[in-house]
Amino acid sequence: MNLRKLGKTGFDVSEIGLGCWQLGGDFGPLSESQAQDILTEANSNKINFWDTADVYGAGRSESMIAQWRKQHTEAENLVVATKVGRSGELFPDKYTKEKVKQSIQLSAKHLELDCIDLIQLHCVPPQVLQDGEIFTWLQDFKQEGLIKHYGASVETIEEGLLCLQDPELASLQIIFNIFRQDAIAELLPLAEVNNVGVIVRLPLASGLLSGKFKKNQTFDATDHRNYNKDGDAFSVGETFSGIPMNKGIELVEELASLVPNDFTMAQFALRWLLDQKAVSSVIAGVSKKQQIALNTSAANLAKLPDELHKKLEQFYFQSVKQHVRGNI
């Protein structure tokens, strides 16, 4: 597994990371033993960057990570990032310094840590980012030793640009994939100039870019791809990258003609992301441990040719962008 610097943190993180949303049960039921097996498999595949949040299973994901670490004290150089800002105690308009601190302290308790490696603002409203006071609070928490570094996870390019105005921001987590390419124009270059590590979420567009979905695919009732496919529970741009599921499946079929013969669709999508030099880590979530080796295999594949990158850019702007719902 190749390592890349995560911005101002100085951490060397695996270029394929592990998204731990699934450990909270938000992609359908996942047993404790399945969660532990996934973490063990990630560690075995040299994935040392794990991304979670306080709201993933109301702390369950964080607790699963803590439990695993207690049983695997030999694990080295593990970087665990979590998030704050989407719990009912804060979102959408109850942000105070004390409440944010209490939420971070609760995450530290779940993770069984005195100091969190990286805390990220979790898709907080743009007016909170615009105000900027919340970044001052994070700076104070860093000085107090509650967190080592802080970053932000955002839903839109505009929000990402707001966050990049903070000189101490260490990382920025964005929706970025073949179906959401807009960050390439301005956001990625600015992050690189400011030494802000870019963490990619939704690399496979909630599974669309695995190439395994069929028309009218069904999901478990507890899976956000069932209850949020049209933005009924949270941002419509989060699930399937904002594209109606069946339209996304059609676009994947169209995209298949560009995939090299020795790549799977998922490897192709992940390799495209890894070719972006501003990207520090691509966090791919899994519900089965067998999926981890498939994800990490993309890191060992050759870079895609420049000509193919140009074709994928044309594909996005001509065929895909018009179907993305919500703000990009």
Short mmCIF file of C-alpha atoms in Angstrom, two decimals:
data_model
loop_
_atom_site.label_atom_id
_atom_site.label_comp_id
_atom_site.label_asym_id
_atom_site.label_seq_id
_atom_site.Cartn_x
_atom_site.Cartn_y
_atom_site.Cartn_z
CA MET A 1 0.00 0.00 0.00
CA ASN A 2 1.36 3.39 -1.01
CA LEU A 3 1.34 6.19 1.55
CA ARG A 4 0.65 9.88 1.02
CA LYS A 5 0.97 12.92 3.28
CA LEU A 6 -2.29 14.12 4.80
CA GLY A 7 -1.78 17.84 4.50
CA LYS A 8 -0.63 19.76 7.55
CA THR A 9 -1.10 16.74 9.82
CA GLY A 10 2.16 15.26 8.55
CA PHE A 11 0.55 11.82 8.87
CA ASP A 12 1.52 9.23 6.26
CA VAL A 13 -1.82 7.67 5.32
CA SER A 14 -2.73 4.84 3.00
CA GLU A 15 -3.94 6.14 -0.34
CA ILE A 16 -6.89 3.78 -0.02
CA GLY A 17 -8.55 4.42 3.32
CA LEU A 18 -11.46 2.76 5.10
CA GLY A 19 -14.79 4.53 5.38
CA CYS A 20 -16.48 3.30 8.55
CA TRP A 21 -20.05 4.49 7.96
CA GLN A 22 -21.07 0.87 7.37
CA LEU A 23 -19.92 -0.09 10.87
CA GLY A 24 -22.73 2.02 12.23
CA GLY A 25 -25.35 -0.06 10.43
CA ASP A 26 -26.47 2.66 8.02
CA PHE A 27 -25.96 0.42 4.97
CA GLY A 28 -28.04 -2.40 6.43
CA PRO A 29 -27.45 -4.66 9.44
CA LEU A 30 -23.81 -5.43 10.25
CA SER A 31 -22.96 -7.66 13.19
CA GLU A 32 -20.22 -6.90 15.69
CA SER A 33 -18.17 -9.84 14.43
CA GLN A 34 -18.54 -8.65 10.83
CA ALA A 35 -17.37 -5.19 11.85
CA GLN A 36 -14.33 -6.60 13.63
CA ASP A 37 -13.50 -8.79 10.61
CA ILE A 38 -13.63 -5.76 8.32
CA LEU A 39 -11.22 -3.81 10.53
CA THR A 40 -8.87 -6.77 10.75
CA GLU A 41 -8.90 -7.20 6.99
CA ALA A 42 -8.24 -3.49 6.49
CA ASN A 43 -5.25 -3.65 8.78
CA SER A 44 -3.98 -6.80 7.01
CA ASN A 45 -4.14 -4.90 3.71
CA LYS A 46 -2.07 -2.02 5.17
CA ILE A 47 -4.98 0.42 5.27
CA ASN A 48 -3.94 2.72 8.11
CA PHE A 49 -6.43 5.58 7.62
CA TRP A 50 -9.90 4.95 9.07
CA ASP A 51 -12.64 7.55 8.81
CA THR A 52 -15.70 7.51 11.05
CA ALA A 53 -18.17 9.95 12.67
CA ASP A 54 -20.08 10.37 15.90
CA VAL A 55 -23.42 9.89 14.13
CA TYR A 56 -22.52 6.58 12.46
CA GLY A 57 -24.78 4.33 14.48
CA ALA A 58 -24.88 6.97 17.26
CA GLY A 59 -21.29 6.19 18.26
CA ARG A 60 -21.35 2.49 17.36
CA SER A 61 -18.76 2.86 14.61
CA GLU A 62 -16.37 4.69 16.92
CA SER A 63 -16.86 2.07 19.63
CA MET A 64 -16.22 -0.77 17.18
CA ILE A 65 -12.88 0.82 16.31
CA ALA A 66 -11.95 1.20 19.98
CA GLN A 67 -12.82 -2.42 20.65
CA TRP A 68 -10.68 -3.58 17.75
CA ARG A 69 -7.69 -1.49 18.86
CA LYS A 70 -7.82 -2.94 22.37
CA GLN A 71 -7.59 -6.43 20.88
CA HIS A 72 -4.87 -5.52 18.37
CA THR A 73 -2.31 -3.49 20.27
CA GLU A 74 0.31 -4.50 17.72
CA ALA A 75 -1.28 -2.31 15.02
CA GLU A 76 1.08 0.52 14.13
CA ASN A 77 0.72 3.96 12.56
CA LEU A 78 -3.08 3.82 12.57
CA VAL A 79 -4.72 7.20 11.96
CA VAL A 80 -8.37 7.47 13.01
CA ALA A 81 -10.40 10.48 11.92
CA THR A 82 -13.87 11.22 13.20
CA LYS A 83 -16.38 14.03 12.72
CA VAL A 84 -18.52 16.46 14.67
CA GLY A 85 -21.49 18.63 13.78
CA ARG A 86 -24.38 16.51 12.57
CA SER A 87 -25.80 15.23 15.84
CA GLY A 88 -29.15 16.56 16.99
CA GLU A 89 -27.42 18.40 19.83
CA LEU A 90 -25.77 20.68 17.25
CA PHE A 91 -27.38 20.51 13.82
CA PRO A 92 -28.69 22.70 12.26
CA ASP A 93 -28.51 25.81 14.46
CA LYS A 94 -27.38 24.93 17.98
CA TYR A 95 -23.61 25.33 17.58
CA THR A 96 -21.86 26.70 20.65
CA LYS A 97 -18.27 26.21 21.71
CA GLU A 98 -19.25 24.18 24.77
CA LYS A 99 -21.64 21.90 22.86
CA VAL A 100 -19.07 21.24 20.12
CA LYS A 101 -16.48 20.45 22.79
CA GLN A 102 -18.85 18.08 24.57
CA SER A 103 -19.52 16.25 21.29
CA ILE A 104 -15.80 15.86 20.61
CA GLN A 105 -15.25 14.65 24.17
CA LEU A 106 -17.97 12.03 23.67
CA SER A 107 -16.23 10.83 20.49
CA ALA A 108 -12.96 10.60 22.42
CA LYS A 109 -14.78 8.50 25.03
CA HIS A 110 -16.22 6.18 22.36
CA LEU A 111 -12.78 5.87 20.71
CA GLU A 112 -11.12 5.50 24.13
CA LEU A 113 -8.59 8.18 23.31
CA ASP A 114 -7.31 11.18 25.24
CA CYS A 115 -6.53 13.07 22.03
CA ILE A 116 -8.20 12.52 18.63
CA ASP A 117 -5.88 12.36 15.59
CA LEU A 118 -8.18 14.35 13.31
CA ILE A 119 -11.60 15.86 13.97
CA GLN A 120 -13.61 17.04 10.96
CA LEU A 121 -16.57 19.37 10.82
CA HIS A 122 -19.34 17.15 9.48
CA CYS A 123 -21.27 18.93 6.72
CA VAL A 124 -22.22 21.83 8.98
CA PRO A 125 -24.44 24.52 7.44
CA PRO A 126 -22.61 26.95 5.13
CA GLN A 127 -23.60 29.94 7.28
CA VAL A 128 -21.65 28.39 10.17
CA LEU A 129 -18.59 28.04 7.94
CA GLN A 130 -19.06 31.59 6.66
CA ASP A 131 -19.17 32.96 10.21
CA GLY A 132 -15.85 31.24 10.90
CA GLU A 133 -16.06 31.22 14.71
CA ILE A 134 -16.23 27.42 14.78
CA PHE A 135 -12.69 27.25 13.37
CA THR A 136 -11.46 29.39 16.28
CA TRP A 137 -13.03 26.88 18.68
CA LEU A 138 -11.21 24.03 16.94
CA GLN A 139 -7.94 25.92 17.23
CA ASP A 140 -8.56 26.23 20.97
CA PHE A 141 -9.36 22.51 21.30
CA LYS A 142 -6.10 21.77 19.52
CA GLN A 143 -4.20 23.96 21.98
CA GLU A 144 -5.94 22.19 24.86
CA GLY A 145 -4.81 18.78 23.57
CA LEU A 146 -8.29 17.42 22.85
CA ILE A 147 -7.46 17.04 19.15
CA LYS A 148 -4.20 16.87 17.20
CA HIS A 149 -5.54 18.37 13.97
CA TYR A 150 -8.81 19.49 12.45
CA GLY A 151 -10.41 19.51 9.03
CA ALA A 152 -13.83 19.63 7.43
CA SER A 153 -16.11 17.36 5.46
CA VAL A 154 -18.30 19.32 3.05
CA GLU A 155 -21.09 18.77 0.57
CA THR A 156 -20.28 21.42 -2.06
CA ILE A 157 -17.39 23.13 -3.79
CA GLU A 158 -18.47 26.48 -2.33
CA GLU A 159 -18.31 25.09 1.21
CA GLY A 160 -14.90 23.63 0.52
CA LEU A 161 -13.61 27.00 -0.64
CA LEU A 162 -14.94 28.62 2.54
CA CYS A 163 -13.06 26.10 4.66
CA LEU A 164 -9.84 26.65 2.75
CA GLN A 165 -9.83 30.26 3.96
CA ASP A 166 -8.79 28.99 7.41
CA PRO A 167 -4.97 28.86 7.48
CA GLU A 168 -4.86 26.05 10.05
CA LEU A 169 -7.21 23.68 8.23
CA ALA A 170 -5.33 20.39 7.81
CA SER A 171 -7.72 18.35 5.67
CA LEU A 172 -10.79 18.64 3.49
CA GLN A 173 -13.14 15.76 2.78
CA ILE A 174 -15.20 16.07 -0.40
CA ILE A 175 -17.61 14.18 -2.63
CA PHE A 176 -15.44 13.36 -5.61
CA ASN A 177 -15.67 10.64 -8.24
CA ILE A 178 -16.09 10.12 -11.98
CA PHE A 179 -19.70 11.29 -11.54
CA ARG A 180 -18.66 14.45 -9.59
CA GLN A 181 -15.55 15.97 -11.18
CA ASP A 182 -15.98 19.70 -10.50
CA ALA A 183 -13.35 19.84 -7.74
CA ILE A 184 -10.58 19.49 -10.32
CA ALA A 185 -10.94 23.04 -11.65
CA GLU A 186 -10.35 25.14 -8.52
CA LEU A 187 -10.71 23.26 -5.25
CA LEU A 188 -7.95 20.66 -5.67
CA PRO A 189 -5.29 23.15 -6.84
CA LEU A 190 -6.10 25.52 -3.96
CA ALA A 191 -5.97 22.70 -1.41
CA GLU A 192 -2.58 21.69 -2.76
CA VAL A 193 -1.22 25.24 -2.51
CA ASN A 194 -2.50 25.51 1.08
CA ASN A 195 -1.08 22.11 2.08
CA VAL A 196 -4.55 20.76 2.89
CA GLY A 197 -4.92 17.02 2.52
CA VAL A 198 -7.87 15.99 0.36
CA ILE A 199 -9.90 13.02 1.56
CA VAL A 200 -12.29 11.57 -0.98
CA ARG A 201 -15.64 10.17 0.05
CA LEU A 202 -18.26 8.47 -2.11
CA PRO A 203 -15.53 7.29 -4.51
CA LEU A 204 -17.91 4.73 -6.02
CA ALA A 205 -21.01 6.96 -5.85
CA SER A 206 -22.69 4.82 -3.16
CA GLY A 207 -21.84 1.69 -5.12
CA LEU A 208 -22.99 2.78 -8.58
CA LEU A 209 -19.43 2.76 -9.87
CA SER A 210 -18.89 -0.80 -8.72
CA GLY A 211 -20.78 -1.70 -11.89
CA LYS A 212 -22.77 -4.35 -10.03
CA PHE A 213 -26.18 -2.69 -9.72
CA LYS A 214 -29.17 -3.58 -11.84
CA LYS A 215 -32.19 -1.43 -12.68
CA ASN A 216 -34.56 -1.02 -9.71
CA GLN A 217 -31.94 -2.36 -7.31
CA THR A 218 -33.35 -2.81 -3.81
CA PHE A 219 -31.67 -2.23 -0.45
CA ASP A 220 -32.35 -3.01 3.19
CA ALA A 221 -34.82 -0.67 4.90
CA THR A 222 -32.02 0.65 7.15
CA ASP A 223 -29.72 1.40 4.20
CA HIS A 224 -29.53 5.11 3.30
CA ARG A 225 -29.60 4.08 -0.37
CA ASN A 226 -33.18 3.02 0.31
CA TYR A 227 -34.50 5.85 2.46
CA ASN A 228 -32.41 8.74 1.08
CA LYS A 229 -32.17 7.94 -2.63
CA ASP A 230 -34.20 11.08 -3.36
CA GLY A 231 -32.87 13.20 -0.50
CA ASP A 232 -35.74 12.52 1.90
CA ALA A 233 -33.47 12.16 4.97
CA PHE A 234 -30.46 14.39 4.21
CA SER A 235 -28.70 16.04 1.26
CA VAL A 236 -29.80 14.61 -2.06
CA GLY A 237 -26.23 15.03 -3.30
CA GLU A 238 -24.86 12.49 -0.82
CA THR A 239 -26.59 9.29 -1.96
CA PHE A 240 -25.55 8.08 -5.43
CA SER A 241 -23.73 11.44 -5.76
CA GLY A 242 -27.10 13.07 -6.37
CA ILE A 243 -27.91 11.06 -9.51
CA PRO A 244 -31.22 9.15 -9.70
CA MET A 245 -30.25 5.52 -9.22
CA ASN A 246 -31.57 4.09 -12.48
CA LYS A 247 -30.07 6.95 -14.48
CA GLY A 248 -26.77 6.29 -12.72
CA ILE A 249 -26.93 2.64 -13.74
CA GLU A 250 -27.49 3.72 -17.35
CA LEU A 251 -24.47 6.03 -17.16
CA VAL A 252 -22.31 3.22 -15.77
CA GLU A 253 -23.29 1.09 -18.76
CA GLU A 254 -22.24 3.93 -21.04
CA LEU A 255 -19.00 4.36 -19.11
CA ALA A 256 -18.12 0.68 -19.49
CA SER A 257 -16.80 1.23 -23.01
CA LEU A 258 -13.95 3.36 -21.59
CA VAL A 259 -12.79 0.84 -18.98
CA PRO A 260 -9.50 -0.88 -19.92
CA ASN A 261 -9.78 -4.63 -20.43
CA ASP A 262 -7.67 -5.49 -17.37
CA PHE A 263 -9.64 -3.23 -14.98
CA THR A 264 -12.92 -3.80 -13.20
CA MET A 265 -15.30 -0.85 -13.08
CA ALA A 266 -14.49 -0.26 -9.38
CA GLN A 267 -10.74 -0.40 -9.99
CA PHE A 268 -11.16 2.03 -12.86
CA ALA A 269 -13.10 4.50 -10.69
CA LEU A 270 -10.61 4.28 -7.82
CA ARG A 271 -7.56 4.53 -10.08
CA TRP A 272 -8.99 7.69 -11.66
CA LEU A 273 -9.15 9.22 -8.19
CA LEU A 274 -5.65 8.12 -7.24
CA ASP A 275 -4.33 9.78 -10.39
CA GLN A 276 -5.31 13.17 -8.90
CA LYS A 277 -2.10 14.29 -7.17
CA ALA A 278 -3.90 16.52 -4.64
CA VAL A 279 -5.73 13.50 -3.19
CA SER A 280 -4.29 12.14 0.06
CA SER A 281 -6.65 9.21 0.64
CA VAL A 282 -9.72 7.68 -0.95
CA ILE A 283 -12.02 6.29 1.74
CA ALA A 284 -13.98 3.35 0.42
CA GLY A 285 -16.53 1.78 2.73
CA VAL A 286 -17.28 -1.93 2.63
CA SER A 287 -19.97 -4.20 4.04
CA LYS A 288 -17.96 -7.38 3.39
CA LYS A 289 -14.31 -7.93 4.23
CA GLN A 290 -13.70 -9.47 0.79
CA GLN A 291 -14.30 -6.06 -0.80
CA ILE A 292 -11.22 -4.58 0.86
CA ALA A 293 -8.65 -6.43 -1.25
CA LEU A 294 -10.57 -5.44 -4.39
CA ASN A 295 -10.37 -1.78 -3.37
CA THR A 296 -6.70 -1.85 -2.46
CA SER A 297 -5.82 -3.56 -5.74
CA ALA A 298 -6.48 -0.25 -7.53
CA ALA A 299 -3.42 1.24 -5.83
CA ASN A 300 -1.16 -1.21 -7.65
CA LEU A 301 -2.53 -0.55 -11.12
CA ALA A 302 -0.86 1.74 -13.64
CA LYS A 303 -2.01 5.34 -13.96
CA LEU A 304 -4.63 5.95 -16.60
CA PRO A 305 -3.41 7.62 -19.82
CA ASP A 306 -3.91 11.38 -20.17
CA GLU A 307 -6.09 10.80 -23.23
CA LEU A 308 -8.43 8.64 -21.18
CA HIS A 309 -8.64 11.30 -18.47
CA LYS A 310 -9.71 13.79 -21.15
CA LYS A 311 -12.41 11.40 -22.39
CA LEU A 312 -13.71 10.98 -18.84
CA GLU A 313 -13.84 14.75 -18.41
CA GLN A 314 -15.90 15.05 -21.60
CA PHE A 315 -18.14 12.19 -20.46
CA TYR A 316 -18.85 13.99 -17.18
CA PHE A 317 -19.68 17.38 -18.62
CA GLN A 318 -21.61 16.07 -21.62
CA SER A 319 -23.48 13.12 -20.12
CA VAL A 320 -23.45 13.20 -16.33
CA LYS A 321 -23.46 16.67 -14.74
CA GLN A 322 -26.93 17.56 -15.97
CA HIS A 323 -28.37 14.69 -13.91
CA VAL A 324 -26.75 15.62 -10.58
CA ARG A 325 -29.36 16.90 -8.14
CA GLY A 326 -28.60 19.35 -5.35
CA ASN A 327 -25.74 21.80 -5.15
CA ILE A 328 -22.38 20.59 -6.48
#
